[in-house]
Amino acid sequence: MSYIKALNQIIMPESLLELCTQFGTPTEYDKGAMIHNRGDLKPGLSIVEAGQVKVGNYGVDGNYQLTTVLERGDTFGEFTLYASLARTHHAQAMSDCTVLQINESRFRKLEAAHPEVGVFLTRNLAIKLHATLERLDDILRLPTHVQLAKLIYQTSVAQASSVETKSVQASLSQTSTAVALRQSDYAERLGVTVLTAHKALNKLVSLSLIRKQYGKVEIVDMQAMSKWLSDNVSLLPV
């Protein structure tokens, strides 16, 4: 699970975000507002400045499948700039939010003036592709309760490392860690029914890996969880 550390590096550093603000337009969206739709072709880079943006798709049956939730420093729209590809997902304001919008012409000027932004975005895309391939393999190989354990563990590590006074290593030494994750949240993240997610969660409880709380799950022991995952994933870590 070495990619956990890399995933924490896809958040745009404040120094680069400050450079980007000189070339973009901060746009405010009310909760529930659509930022862009699947299939949109208009190129541009979007950076979350405040609030949360949910990314996902609606099936032909109308059911919504959440892919991820973006927060401050998360970027989207790179495919439209680097490959002239249509947007693959709907992006919608999960809360009142502000998104820095940089159109294509302004982005080219930004990239010319500050090449480090382009370097960051290219590396960002490589990390996202790496994580996507890992996730695809998890879907093909791992039972649901192992996928859920991995999701909870990754969320906990990312949560701890996002606090400047903590490190990933420090978080691993904690005896227990609570993660704000509702049943509907992890069902959506895993792409399974709520019933299937509920059964997977109870399996982890029966293994004494987690405890259930209202709106949260608590990892009983981070080191024990890490070891259990290492013993139960079907591929060696990269």
mmCIF file of N, CA and C in Angstrom, residues 29 35-36 44-48 70 73-78 81 87 99-102 121:
data_model
loop_
_atom_site.group_PDB
_atom_site.id
_atom_site.type_symbol
_atom_site.label_atom_id
_atom_site.label_comp_id
_atom_site.label_asym_id
_atom_site.label_seq_id
_atom_site.Cartn_x
_atom_site.Cartn_y
_atom_site.Cartn_z
ATOM 1 N N TYR A 29 -20.236 28.364 -5.938
ATOM 2 C CA TYR A 29 -21.343 27.472 -6.273
ATOM 3 C C TYR A 29 -22.114 27.135 -5.003
ATOM 4 N N ILE A 35 -21.274 21.864 -11.587
ATOM 5 C CA ILE A 35 -20.094 22.611 -12.040
ATOM 6 C C ILE A 35 -19.781 22.268 -13.480
ATOM 7 N N HIS A 36 -19.827 20.980 -13.813
ATOM 8 C CA HIS A 36 -19.805 20.563 -15.214
ATOM 9 C C HIS A 36 -20.412 19.179 -15.327
ATOM 10 N N GLY A 44 -10.407 23.413 -19.651
ATOM 11 C CA GLY A 44 -10.067 24.316 -18.560
ATOM 12 C C GLY A 44 -9.660 23.536 -17.326
ATOM 13 N N LEU A 45 -8.919 24.207 -16.460
ATOM 14 C CA LEU A 45 -8.490 23.611 -15.202
ATOM 15 C C LEU A 45 -9.334 24.174 -14.068
ATOM 16 N N SER A 46 -9.777 23.296 -13.183
ATOM 17 C CA SER A 46 -10.554 23.703 -12.018
ATOM 18 C C SER A 46 -9.800 23.293 -10.763
ATOM 19 N N ILE A 47 -9.744 24.200 -9.786
ATOM 20 C CA ILE A 47 -9.070 23.921 -8.523
ATOM 21 C C ILE A 47 -10.013 24.310 -7.386
ATOM 22 N N VAL A 48 -10.259 23.364 -6.496
ATOM 23 C CA VAL A 48 -11.133 23.650 -5.362
ATOM 24 C C VAL A 48 -10.401 24.563 -4.386
ATOM 25 N N LEU A 70 -13.750 15.972 -3.688
ATOM 26 C CA LEU A 70 -12.602 16.865 -3.808
ATOM 27 C C LEU A 70 -12.706 18.000 -2.798
ATOM 28 N N GLY A 73 -7.398 22.437 -2.840
ATOM 29 C CA GLY A 73 -6.148 21.994 -3.449
ATOM 30 C C GLY A 73 -6.299 20.868 -4.451
ATOM 31 N N ASP A 74 -7.486 20.240 -4.512
ATOM 32 C CA ASP A 74 -7.721 19.202 -5.508
ATOM 33 C C ASP A 74 -8.004 19.847 -6.865
ATOM 34 N N THR A 75 -7.503 19.216 -7.921
ATOM 35 C CA THR A 75 -7.668 19.743 -9.273
ATOM 36 C C THR A 75 -8.474 18.774 -10.120
ATOM 37 N N PHE A 76 -9.163 19.314 -11.137
ATOM 38 C CA PHE A 76 -9.838 18.469 -12.115
ATOM 39 C C PHE A 76 -9.953 19.234 -13.438
ATOM 40 N N GLY A 77 -10.090 18.477 -14.516
ATOM 41 C CA GLY A 77 -10.162 19.076 -15.845
ATOM 42 C C GLY A 77 -8.898 18.913 -16.668
ATOM 43 N N GLU A 78 -7.881 18.248 -16.096
ATOM 44 C CA GLU A 78 -6.601 18.110 -16.801
ATOM 45 C C GLU A 78 -6.745 17.405 -18.147
ATOM 46 N N LEU A 81 -7.334 19.588 -21.117
ATOM 47 C CA LEU A 81 -6.223 20.448 -21.527
ATOM 48 C C LEU A 81 -5.102 19.676 -22.201
ATOM 49 N N ARG A 87 -15.084 15.515 -20.650
ATOM 50 C CA ARG A 87 -15.114 15.216 -19.215
ATOM 51 C C ARG A 87 -15.858 13.900 -18.987
ATOM 52 N N VAL A 99 -14.576 27.447 -6.504
ATOM 53 C CA VAL A 99 -13.683 26.738 -7.413
ATOM 54 C C VAL A 99 -12.990 27.761 -8.313
ATOM 55 N N LEU A 100 -11.674 27.681 -8.344
ATOM 56 C CA LEU A 100 -10.900 28.551 -9.227
ATOM 57 C C LEU A 100 -10.969 27.977 -10.638
ATOM 58 N N GLN A 101 -11.526 28.741 -11.581
ATOM 59 C CA GLN A 101 -11.669 28.282 -12.954
ATOM 60 C C GLN A 101 -10.639 28.998 -13.839
ATOM 61 N N ILE A 102 -9.834 28.207 -14.544
ATOM 62 C CA ILE A 102 -8.800 28.746 -15.429
ATOM 63 C C ILE A 102 -9.072 28.229 -16.837
ATOM 64 N N LEU A 121 1.040 19.125 -12.249
ATOM 65 C CA LEU A 121 -0.172 18.524 -12.798
ATOM 66 C C LEU A 121 0.117 17.211 -13.517
#
